[in-house]
GROMACS .gro file of C-alpha atoms in nm:
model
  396
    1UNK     CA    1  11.014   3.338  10.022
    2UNK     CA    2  10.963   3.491   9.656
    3UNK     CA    3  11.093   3.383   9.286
    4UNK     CA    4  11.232   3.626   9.077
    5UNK     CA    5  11.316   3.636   8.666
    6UNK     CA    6  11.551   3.857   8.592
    7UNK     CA    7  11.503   3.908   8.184
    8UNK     CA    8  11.729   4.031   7.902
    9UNK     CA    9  11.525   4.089   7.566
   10UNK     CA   10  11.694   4.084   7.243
   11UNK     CA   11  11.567   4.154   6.901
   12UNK     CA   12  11.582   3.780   6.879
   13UNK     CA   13  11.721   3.663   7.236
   14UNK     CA   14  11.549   3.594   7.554
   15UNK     CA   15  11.829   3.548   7.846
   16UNK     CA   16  11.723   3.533   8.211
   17UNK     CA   17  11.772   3.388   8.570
   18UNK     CA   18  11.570   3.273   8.817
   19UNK     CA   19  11.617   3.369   9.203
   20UNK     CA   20  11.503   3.311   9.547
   21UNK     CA   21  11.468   3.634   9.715
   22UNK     CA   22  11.592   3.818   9.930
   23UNK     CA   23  11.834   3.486   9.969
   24UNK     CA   24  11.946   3.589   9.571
   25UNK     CA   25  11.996   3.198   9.556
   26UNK     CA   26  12.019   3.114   9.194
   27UNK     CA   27  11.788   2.853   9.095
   28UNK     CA   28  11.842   2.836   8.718
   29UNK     CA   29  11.925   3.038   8.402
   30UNK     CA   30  11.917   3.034   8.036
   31UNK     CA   31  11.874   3.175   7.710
   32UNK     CA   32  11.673   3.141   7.431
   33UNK     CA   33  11.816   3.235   7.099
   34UNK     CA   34  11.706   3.279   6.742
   35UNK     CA   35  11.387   3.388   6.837
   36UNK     CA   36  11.158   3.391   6.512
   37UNK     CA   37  11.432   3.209   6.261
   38UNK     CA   38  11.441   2.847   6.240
   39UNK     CA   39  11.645   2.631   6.488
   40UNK     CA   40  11.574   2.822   6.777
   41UNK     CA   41  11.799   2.698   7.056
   42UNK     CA   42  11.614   2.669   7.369
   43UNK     CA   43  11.868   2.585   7.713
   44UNK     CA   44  11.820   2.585   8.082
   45UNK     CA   45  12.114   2.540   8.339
   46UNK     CA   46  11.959   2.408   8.673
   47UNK     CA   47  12.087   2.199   8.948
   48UNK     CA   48  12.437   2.302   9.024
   49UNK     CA   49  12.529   2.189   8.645
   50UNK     CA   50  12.186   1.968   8.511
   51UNK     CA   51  12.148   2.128   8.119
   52UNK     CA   52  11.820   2.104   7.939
   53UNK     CA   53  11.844   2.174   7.574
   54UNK     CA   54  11.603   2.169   7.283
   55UNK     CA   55  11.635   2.281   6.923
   56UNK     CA   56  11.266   2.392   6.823
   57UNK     CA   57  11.151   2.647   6.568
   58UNK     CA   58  11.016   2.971   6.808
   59UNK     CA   59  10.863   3.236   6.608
   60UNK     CA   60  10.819   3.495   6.884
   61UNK     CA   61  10.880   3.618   7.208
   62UNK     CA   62  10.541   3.533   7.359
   63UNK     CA   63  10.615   3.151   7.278
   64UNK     CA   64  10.942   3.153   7.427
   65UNK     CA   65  10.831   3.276   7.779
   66UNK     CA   66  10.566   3.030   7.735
   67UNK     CA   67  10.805   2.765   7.647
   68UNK     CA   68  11.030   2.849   7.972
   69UNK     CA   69  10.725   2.908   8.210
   70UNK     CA   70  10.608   2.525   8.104
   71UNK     CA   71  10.955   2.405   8.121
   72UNK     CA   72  11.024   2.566   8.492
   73UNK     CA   73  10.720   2.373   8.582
   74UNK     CA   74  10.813   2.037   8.425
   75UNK     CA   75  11.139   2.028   8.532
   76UNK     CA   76  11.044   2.086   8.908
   77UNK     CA   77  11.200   2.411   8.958
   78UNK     CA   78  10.929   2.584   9.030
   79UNK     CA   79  10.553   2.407   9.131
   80UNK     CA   80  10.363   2.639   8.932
   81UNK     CA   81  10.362   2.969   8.796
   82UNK     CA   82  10.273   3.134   9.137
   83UNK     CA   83  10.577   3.071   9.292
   84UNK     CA   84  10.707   3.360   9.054
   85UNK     CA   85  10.602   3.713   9.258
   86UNK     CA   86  10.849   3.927   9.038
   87UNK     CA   87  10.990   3.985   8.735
   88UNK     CA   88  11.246   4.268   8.625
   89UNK     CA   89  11.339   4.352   8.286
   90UNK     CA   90  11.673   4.510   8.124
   91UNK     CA   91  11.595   4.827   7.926
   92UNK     CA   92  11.894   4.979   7.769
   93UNK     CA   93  11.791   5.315   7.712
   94UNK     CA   94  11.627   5.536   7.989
   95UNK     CA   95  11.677   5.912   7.841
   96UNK     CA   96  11.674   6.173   8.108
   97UNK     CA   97  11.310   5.992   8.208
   98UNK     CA   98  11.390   5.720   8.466
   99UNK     CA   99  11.687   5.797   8.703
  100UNK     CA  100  11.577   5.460   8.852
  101UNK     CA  101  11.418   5.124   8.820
  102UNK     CA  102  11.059   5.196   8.772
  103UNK     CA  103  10.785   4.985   8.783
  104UNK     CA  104  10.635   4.870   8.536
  105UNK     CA  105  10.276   5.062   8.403
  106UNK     CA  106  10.133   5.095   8.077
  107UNK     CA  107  10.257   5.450   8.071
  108UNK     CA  108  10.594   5.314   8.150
  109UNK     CA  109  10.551   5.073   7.882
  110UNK     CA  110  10.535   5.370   7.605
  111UNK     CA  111  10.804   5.568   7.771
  112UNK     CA  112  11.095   5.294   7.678
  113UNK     CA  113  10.933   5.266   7.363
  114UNK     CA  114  10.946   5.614   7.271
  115UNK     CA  115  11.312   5.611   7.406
  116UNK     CA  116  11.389   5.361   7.154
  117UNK     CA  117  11.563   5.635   6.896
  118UNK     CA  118  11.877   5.598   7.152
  119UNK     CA  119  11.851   5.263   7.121
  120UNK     CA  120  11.698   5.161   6.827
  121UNK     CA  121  11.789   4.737   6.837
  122UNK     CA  122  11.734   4.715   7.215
  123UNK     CA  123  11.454   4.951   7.385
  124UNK     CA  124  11.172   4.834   7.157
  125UNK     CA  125  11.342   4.446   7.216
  126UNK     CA  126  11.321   4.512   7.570
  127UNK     CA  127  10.979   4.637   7.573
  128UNK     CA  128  10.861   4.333   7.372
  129UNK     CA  129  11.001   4.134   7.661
  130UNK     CA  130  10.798   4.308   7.924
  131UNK     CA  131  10.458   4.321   7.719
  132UNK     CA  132  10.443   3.915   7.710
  133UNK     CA  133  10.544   3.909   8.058
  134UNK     CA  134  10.254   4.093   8.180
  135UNK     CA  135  10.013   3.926   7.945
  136UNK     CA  136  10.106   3.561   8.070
  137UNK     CA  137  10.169   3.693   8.418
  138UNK     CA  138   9.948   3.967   8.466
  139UNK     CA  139   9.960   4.059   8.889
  140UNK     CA  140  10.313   3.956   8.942
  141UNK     CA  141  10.541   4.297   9.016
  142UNK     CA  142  10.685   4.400   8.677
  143UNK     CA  143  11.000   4.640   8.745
  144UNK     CA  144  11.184   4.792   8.407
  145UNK     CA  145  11.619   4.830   8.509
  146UNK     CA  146  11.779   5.103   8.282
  147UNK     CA  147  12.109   5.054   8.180
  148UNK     CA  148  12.139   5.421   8.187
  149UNK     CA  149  12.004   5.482   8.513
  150UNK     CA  150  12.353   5.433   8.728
  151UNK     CA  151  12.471   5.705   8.521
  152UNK     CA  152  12.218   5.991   8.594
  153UNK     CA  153  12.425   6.113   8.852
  154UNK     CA  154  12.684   6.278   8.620
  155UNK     CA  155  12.693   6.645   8.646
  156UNK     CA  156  12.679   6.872   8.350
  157UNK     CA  157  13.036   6.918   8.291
  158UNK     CA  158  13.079   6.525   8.198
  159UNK     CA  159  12.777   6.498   8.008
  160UNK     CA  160  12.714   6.750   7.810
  161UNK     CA  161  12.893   6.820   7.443
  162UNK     CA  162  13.065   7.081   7.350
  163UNK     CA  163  12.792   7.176   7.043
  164UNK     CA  164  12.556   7.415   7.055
  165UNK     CA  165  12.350   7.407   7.405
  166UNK     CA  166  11.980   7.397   7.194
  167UNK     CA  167  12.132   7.092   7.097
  168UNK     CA  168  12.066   6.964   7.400
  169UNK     CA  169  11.759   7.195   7.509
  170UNK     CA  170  11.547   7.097   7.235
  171UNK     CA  171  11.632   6.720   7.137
  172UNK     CA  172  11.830   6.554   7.448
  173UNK     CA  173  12.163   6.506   7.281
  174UNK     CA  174  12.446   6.430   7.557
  175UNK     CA  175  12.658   6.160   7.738
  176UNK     CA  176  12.399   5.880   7.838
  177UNK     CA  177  12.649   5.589   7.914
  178UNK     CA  178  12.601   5.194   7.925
  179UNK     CA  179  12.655   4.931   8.148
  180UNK     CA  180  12.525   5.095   8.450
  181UNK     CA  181  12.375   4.814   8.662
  182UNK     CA  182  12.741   4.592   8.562
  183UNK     CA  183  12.906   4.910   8.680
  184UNK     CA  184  12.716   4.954   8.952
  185UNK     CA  185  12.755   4.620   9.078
  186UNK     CA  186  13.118   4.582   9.069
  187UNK     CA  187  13.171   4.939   9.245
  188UNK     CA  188  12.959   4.806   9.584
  189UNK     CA  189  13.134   4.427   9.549
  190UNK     CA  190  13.476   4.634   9.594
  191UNK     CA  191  13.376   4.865   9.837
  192UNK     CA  192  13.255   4.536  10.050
  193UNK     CA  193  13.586   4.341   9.966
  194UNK     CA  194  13.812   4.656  10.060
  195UNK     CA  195  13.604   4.648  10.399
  196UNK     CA  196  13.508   5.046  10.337
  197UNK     CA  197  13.226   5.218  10.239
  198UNK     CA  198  13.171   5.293   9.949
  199UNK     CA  199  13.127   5.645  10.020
  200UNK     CA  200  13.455   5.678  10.091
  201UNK     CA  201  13.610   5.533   9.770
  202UNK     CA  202  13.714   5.677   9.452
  203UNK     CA  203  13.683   5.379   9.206
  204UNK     CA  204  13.757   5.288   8.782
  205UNK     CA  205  13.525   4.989   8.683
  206UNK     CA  206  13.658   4.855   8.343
  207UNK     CA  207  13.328   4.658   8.178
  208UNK     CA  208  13.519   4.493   7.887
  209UNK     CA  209  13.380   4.267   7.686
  210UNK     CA  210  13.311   4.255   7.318
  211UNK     CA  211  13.079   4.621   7.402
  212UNK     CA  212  13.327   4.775   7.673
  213UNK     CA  213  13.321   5.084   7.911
  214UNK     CA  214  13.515   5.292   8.137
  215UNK     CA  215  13.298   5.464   8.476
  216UNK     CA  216  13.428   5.678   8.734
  217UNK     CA  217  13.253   5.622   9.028
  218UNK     CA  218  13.287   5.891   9.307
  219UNK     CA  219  13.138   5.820   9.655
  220UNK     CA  220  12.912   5.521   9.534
  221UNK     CA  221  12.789   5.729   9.225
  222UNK     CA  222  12.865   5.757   8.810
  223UNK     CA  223  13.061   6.070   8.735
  224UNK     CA  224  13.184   6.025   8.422
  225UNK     CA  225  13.169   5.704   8.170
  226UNK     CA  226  13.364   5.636   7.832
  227UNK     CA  227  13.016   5.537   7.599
  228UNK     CA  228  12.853   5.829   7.464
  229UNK     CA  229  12.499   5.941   7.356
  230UNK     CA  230  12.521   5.561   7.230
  231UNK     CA  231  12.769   5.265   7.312
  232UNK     CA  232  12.925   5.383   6.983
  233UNK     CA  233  13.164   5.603   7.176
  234UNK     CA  234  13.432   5.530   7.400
  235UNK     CA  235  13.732   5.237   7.394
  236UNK     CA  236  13.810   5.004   7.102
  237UNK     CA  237  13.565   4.733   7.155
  238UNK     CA  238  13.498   4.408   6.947
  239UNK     CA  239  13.383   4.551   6.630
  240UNK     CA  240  13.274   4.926   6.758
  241UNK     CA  241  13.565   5.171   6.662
  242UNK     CA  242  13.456   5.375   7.000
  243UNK     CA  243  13.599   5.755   6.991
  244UNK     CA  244  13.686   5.887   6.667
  245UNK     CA  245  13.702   6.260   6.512
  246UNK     CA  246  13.369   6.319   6.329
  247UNK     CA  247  13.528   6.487   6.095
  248UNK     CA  248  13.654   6.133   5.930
  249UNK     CA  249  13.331   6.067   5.848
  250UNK     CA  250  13.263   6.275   5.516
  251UNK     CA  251  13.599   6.242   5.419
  252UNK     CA  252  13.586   5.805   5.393
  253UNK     CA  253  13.231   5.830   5.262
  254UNK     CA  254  13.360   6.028   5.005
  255UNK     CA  255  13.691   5.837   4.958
  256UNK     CA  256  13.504   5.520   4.996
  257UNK     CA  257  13.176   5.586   4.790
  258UNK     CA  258  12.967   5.532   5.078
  259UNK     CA  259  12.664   5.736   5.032
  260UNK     CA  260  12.428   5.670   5.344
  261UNK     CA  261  12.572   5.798   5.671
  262UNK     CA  262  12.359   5.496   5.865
  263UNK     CA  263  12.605   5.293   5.638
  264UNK     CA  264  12.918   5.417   5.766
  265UNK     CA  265  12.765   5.432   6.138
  266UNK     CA  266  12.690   5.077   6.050
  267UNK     CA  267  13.071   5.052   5.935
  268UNK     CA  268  13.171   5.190   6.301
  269UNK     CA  269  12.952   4.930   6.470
  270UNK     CA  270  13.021   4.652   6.292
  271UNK     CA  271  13.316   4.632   6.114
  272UNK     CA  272  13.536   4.821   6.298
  273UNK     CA  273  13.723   4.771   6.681
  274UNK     CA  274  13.953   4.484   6.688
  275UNK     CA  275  13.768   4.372   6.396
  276UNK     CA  276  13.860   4.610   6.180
  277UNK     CA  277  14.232   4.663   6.277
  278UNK     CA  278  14.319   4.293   6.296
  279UNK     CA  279  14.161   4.135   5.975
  280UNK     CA  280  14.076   3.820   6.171
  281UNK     CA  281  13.831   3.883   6.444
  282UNK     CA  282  13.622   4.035   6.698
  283UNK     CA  283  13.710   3.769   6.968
  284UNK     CA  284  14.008   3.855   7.233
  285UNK     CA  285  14.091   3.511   7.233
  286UNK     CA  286  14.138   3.467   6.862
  287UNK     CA  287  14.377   3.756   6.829
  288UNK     CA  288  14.600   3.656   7.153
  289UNK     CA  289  14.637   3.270   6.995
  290UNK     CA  290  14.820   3.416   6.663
  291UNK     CA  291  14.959   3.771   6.800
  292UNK     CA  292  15.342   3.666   6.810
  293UNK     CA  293  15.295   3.570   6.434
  294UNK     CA  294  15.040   3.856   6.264
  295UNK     CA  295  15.080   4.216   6.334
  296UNK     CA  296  14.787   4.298   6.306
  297UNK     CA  297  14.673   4.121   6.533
  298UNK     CA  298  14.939   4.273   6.797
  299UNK     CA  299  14.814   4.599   6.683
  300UNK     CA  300  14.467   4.588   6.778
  301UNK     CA  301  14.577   4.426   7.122
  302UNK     CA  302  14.777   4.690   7.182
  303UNK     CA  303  14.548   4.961   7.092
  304UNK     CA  304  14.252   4.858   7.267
  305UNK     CA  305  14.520   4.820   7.614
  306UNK     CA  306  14.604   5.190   7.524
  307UNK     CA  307  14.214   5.334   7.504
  308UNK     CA  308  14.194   5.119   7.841
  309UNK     CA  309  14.484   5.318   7.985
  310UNK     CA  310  14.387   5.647   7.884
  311UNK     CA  311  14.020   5.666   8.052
  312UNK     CA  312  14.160   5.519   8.364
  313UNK     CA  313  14.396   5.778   8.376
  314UNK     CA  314  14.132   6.055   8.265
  315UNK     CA  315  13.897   5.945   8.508
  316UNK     CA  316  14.196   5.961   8.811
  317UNK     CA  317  14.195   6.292   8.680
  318UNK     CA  318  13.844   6.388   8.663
  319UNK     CA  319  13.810   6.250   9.081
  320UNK     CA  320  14.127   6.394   9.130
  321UNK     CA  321  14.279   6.036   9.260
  322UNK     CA  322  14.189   5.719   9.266
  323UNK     CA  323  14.181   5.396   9.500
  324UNK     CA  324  14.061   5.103   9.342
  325UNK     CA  325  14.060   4.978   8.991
  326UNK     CA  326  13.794   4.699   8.900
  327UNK     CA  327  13.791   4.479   8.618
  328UNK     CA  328  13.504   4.311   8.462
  329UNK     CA  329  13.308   4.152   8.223
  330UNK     CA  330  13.455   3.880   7.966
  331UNK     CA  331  13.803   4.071   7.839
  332UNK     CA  332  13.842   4.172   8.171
  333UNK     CA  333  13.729   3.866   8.377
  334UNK     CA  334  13.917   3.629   8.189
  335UNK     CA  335  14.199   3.817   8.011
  336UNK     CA  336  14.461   3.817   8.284
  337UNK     CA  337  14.732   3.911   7.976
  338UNK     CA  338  14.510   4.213   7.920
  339UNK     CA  339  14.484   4.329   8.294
  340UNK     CA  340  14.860   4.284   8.315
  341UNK     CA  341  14.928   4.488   8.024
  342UNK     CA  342  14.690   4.781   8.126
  343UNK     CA  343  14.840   4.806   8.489
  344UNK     CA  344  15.209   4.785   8.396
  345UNK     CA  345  15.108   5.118   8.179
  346UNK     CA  346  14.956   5.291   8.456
  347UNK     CA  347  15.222   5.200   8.742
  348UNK     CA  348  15.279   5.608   8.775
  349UNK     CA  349  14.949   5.588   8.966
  350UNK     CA  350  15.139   5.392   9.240
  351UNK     CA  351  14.973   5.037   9.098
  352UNK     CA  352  15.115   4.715   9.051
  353UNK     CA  353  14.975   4.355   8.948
  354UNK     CA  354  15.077   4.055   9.149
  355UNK     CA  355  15.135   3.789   8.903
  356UNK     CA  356  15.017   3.481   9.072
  357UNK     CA  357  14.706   3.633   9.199
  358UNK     CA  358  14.640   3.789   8.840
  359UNK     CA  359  14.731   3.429   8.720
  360UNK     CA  360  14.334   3.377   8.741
  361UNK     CA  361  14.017   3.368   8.493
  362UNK     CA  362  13.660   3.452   8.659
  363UNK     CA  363  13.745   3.439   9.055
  364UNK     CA  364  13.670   3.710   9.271
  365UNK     CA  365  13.989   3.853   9.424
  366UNK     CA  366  14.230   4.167   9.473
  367UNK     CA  367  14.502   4.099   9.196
  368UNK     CA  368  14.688   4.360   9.281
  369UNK     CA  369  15.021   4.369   9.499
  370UNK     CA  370  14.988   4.439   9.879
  371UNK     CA  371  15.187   4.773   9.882
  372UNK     CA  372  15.018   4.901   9.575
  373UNK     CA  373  14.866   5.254   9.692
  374UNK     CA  374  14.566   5.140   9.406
  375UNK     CA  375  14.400   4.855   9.470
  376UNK     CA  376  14.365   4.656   9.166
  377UNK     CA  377  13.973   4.387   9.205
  378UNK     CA  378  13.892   4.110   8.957
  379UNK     CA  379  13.509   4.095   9.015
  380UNK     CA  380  13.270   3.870   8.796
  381UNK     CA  381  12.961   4.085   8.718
  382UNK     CA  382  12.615   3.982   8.785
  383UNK     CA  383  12.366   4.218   8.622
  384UNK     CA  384  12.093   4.017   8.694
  385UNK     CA  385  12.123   3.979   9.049
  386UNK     CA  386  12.075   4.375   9.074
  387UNK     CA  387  11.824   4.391   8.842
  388UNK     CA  388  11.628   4.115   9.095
  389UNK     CA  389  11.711   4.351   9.385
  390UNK     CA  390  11.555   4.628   9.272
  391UNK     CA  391  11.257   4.444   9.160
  392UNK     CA  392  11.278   4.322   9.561
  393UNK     CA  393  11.226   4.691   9.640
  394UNK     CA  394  10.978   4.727   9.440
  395UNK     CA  395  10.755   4.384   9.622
  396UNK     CA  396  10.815   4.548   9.982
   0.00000   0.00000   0.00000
């Protein structure tokens, strides 16, 4: 029986959970944030609900795996550090280099790296993560899980831009998508709850959260997905405007003075989304408390339901039908109002919410009524519990 630490890198974030494997029996989790500011807020969640927090200055990522290594130890979670065999690490961006998990080698190492100009504030994050690992824990298996990976499987019709094809020849511009292992995860939890394999099913998985995305999954694989060549692209998200014509670019840099294009991209990322439209916030839950009183803040509700709408029925399309509909991540885990909304626009598919069972925030269930021809899933994500299994089939 092995231990497994699943790890998320930030620029200034370490989150992870720890696992028994192959029982995936959760054994604790946390996070470690502000990583080389002061205050750094250290927290561990063990025991079916036992918290362990500490608010410490931690100037870098090598002294926060230290930190959680000693801590697993002291607070009898783990003996000692042996008990850990594996360790897998999210990498966000895998270019057209890893299809799959890979395992982890020094060659590996400067592979995410140098994929780190399609994602510039995650890969070289990530590969900071996975550096300390293997210097404190040098012969455990190391496995790297691309974000980008699940989505490999598009064909060249979905992926590819209509620019110039040297475009694409000579400097790898395309589709590369986000959220794969989420997506992933979701799309084999419904094929197991509709009691059919997966091979069989034509399924939408709606990740949305404050970064959101759209995949159709055909037969158990990514055909098409709503993010872009970065997460930039897509549906309204928190503060990311998603799709827009490039042409609007020049035109509100000139309008607005804005002289440095990484400005304005910063604009899109940043201040934009339901941000941008509503005035007041970012947060799904901040716009729903005042919508019946500030327009606004209808407006961006209702526009980021409509984006929502329109890639599930694109992606209907694109598999010509469609039989199941998941919803995910923190907008669509716990914003029943939200589901609601985008079914009742799509009902021409033959789809209809049941109330009561909707009537739910973070429980795995079909929400959907029983003579809907699509069935509509509410399925809590769990990224990290993939990301362990495919460091599992890595220790075989």
């Amino acid at each position: 029986m092995s231990k497994t630490i699943a790890i998320n890198a930030g620029s200034s974030s370490l989150k992870w959970k720890l696992f028994t494997m192959p029982q995936e029996d959760e054994l604790a989790s946390g996070v470690v944030e502000r990583i080389g500011l002061n205050d750094s807020i250290f927290t561990i969640k063990y025991n079916n609900g036992e918290k362990y927090k500490q608010v410490v200055d931690i100037a870098n990522h090598e002294i926060a795996v230290e930190m959680l290594l000693k801590q697993l130890t002291e607070l009898k979670i783990i003996n000692d550090f042996n008990e850990i065999t594996g360790v897998g690490h999210r990498v966000v961006a895998g270019g057209e280099i890893f299809k799959d998990s890979a395992l982890v080698t020094d060659e590996v190492v400067e592979q995410i790296e140098s994929l780190s100009e399609f994602a510039p504030l995650h890969n070289p994050a990530n590969a900071t993560g996975i550096k300390v690992f293997r210097k404190i824990l040098p012969d455990i298996t190391s496995v790297a899980v691309f974000d980008t990976s699940f989505h490999q499987t598009m064909p060249k019709v979905n992926y590819l831009y209509s620019i110039p094809l040297e475009y694409y020849e000579k400097h790898n511009a395309r589709k590369y998508g986000a959220h794969g292992t989420s997506h992933k995860y979701v799309a084999q939890k419904a094929a197991e709850m509709l009691e059919k394999p997966i091979e069989d099913l034509k399924i939408i998985t709606c990740h949305l959260g404050n970064g959101a995305s759209i995949t159709a999954v055909d037969g158990g694989k990514s055909v098409d997905t709503s993010m872009g060549f970065t997460p930039l692209a897509g549906v309204t998200m928190g503060t990311r405007s998603g799709d827009i014509d490039a042409s609007l670019l020049p035109f509100l840099m000139e309008k607005e003075g804005i002289e440095s294009i990484n400005d304005m991209i910063y604009i899109l990322n940043n201040e934009s989304g339901l941000k941008g439209i509503s005035g007041i916030s970012s947060d799904m839950r901040d716009l729903e408390d005042v919508e019946d009183t500030n327009e606004r803040a209808e407006l961006a509700l209702r526009i980021f339901e409509d984006r929502v709408k329109k890639y599930i029925g694109s992606y209907a399309a694109t598999m010509n039908g469609v039989d199941a509909i998941v919803f995910t991540a923190g907008i669509g885990e716990n914003g029943p109002e939200t589901r609601e909304k985008v079914i009742d626009g799509i009902s021409f598919l033959g789809v209809h919410i049941d109330g009561e069972k909707n009537n739910v925030r973070g429980k795995q269930r079909i929400i959907s009524t029983d003579d809907s021809k699509v069935k509509v899933l509410l399925i809590p994500t769990d990224e990290e519990v993939m990301i362990a299994r495919d460091v599992q089939k890595f220790s075989k």
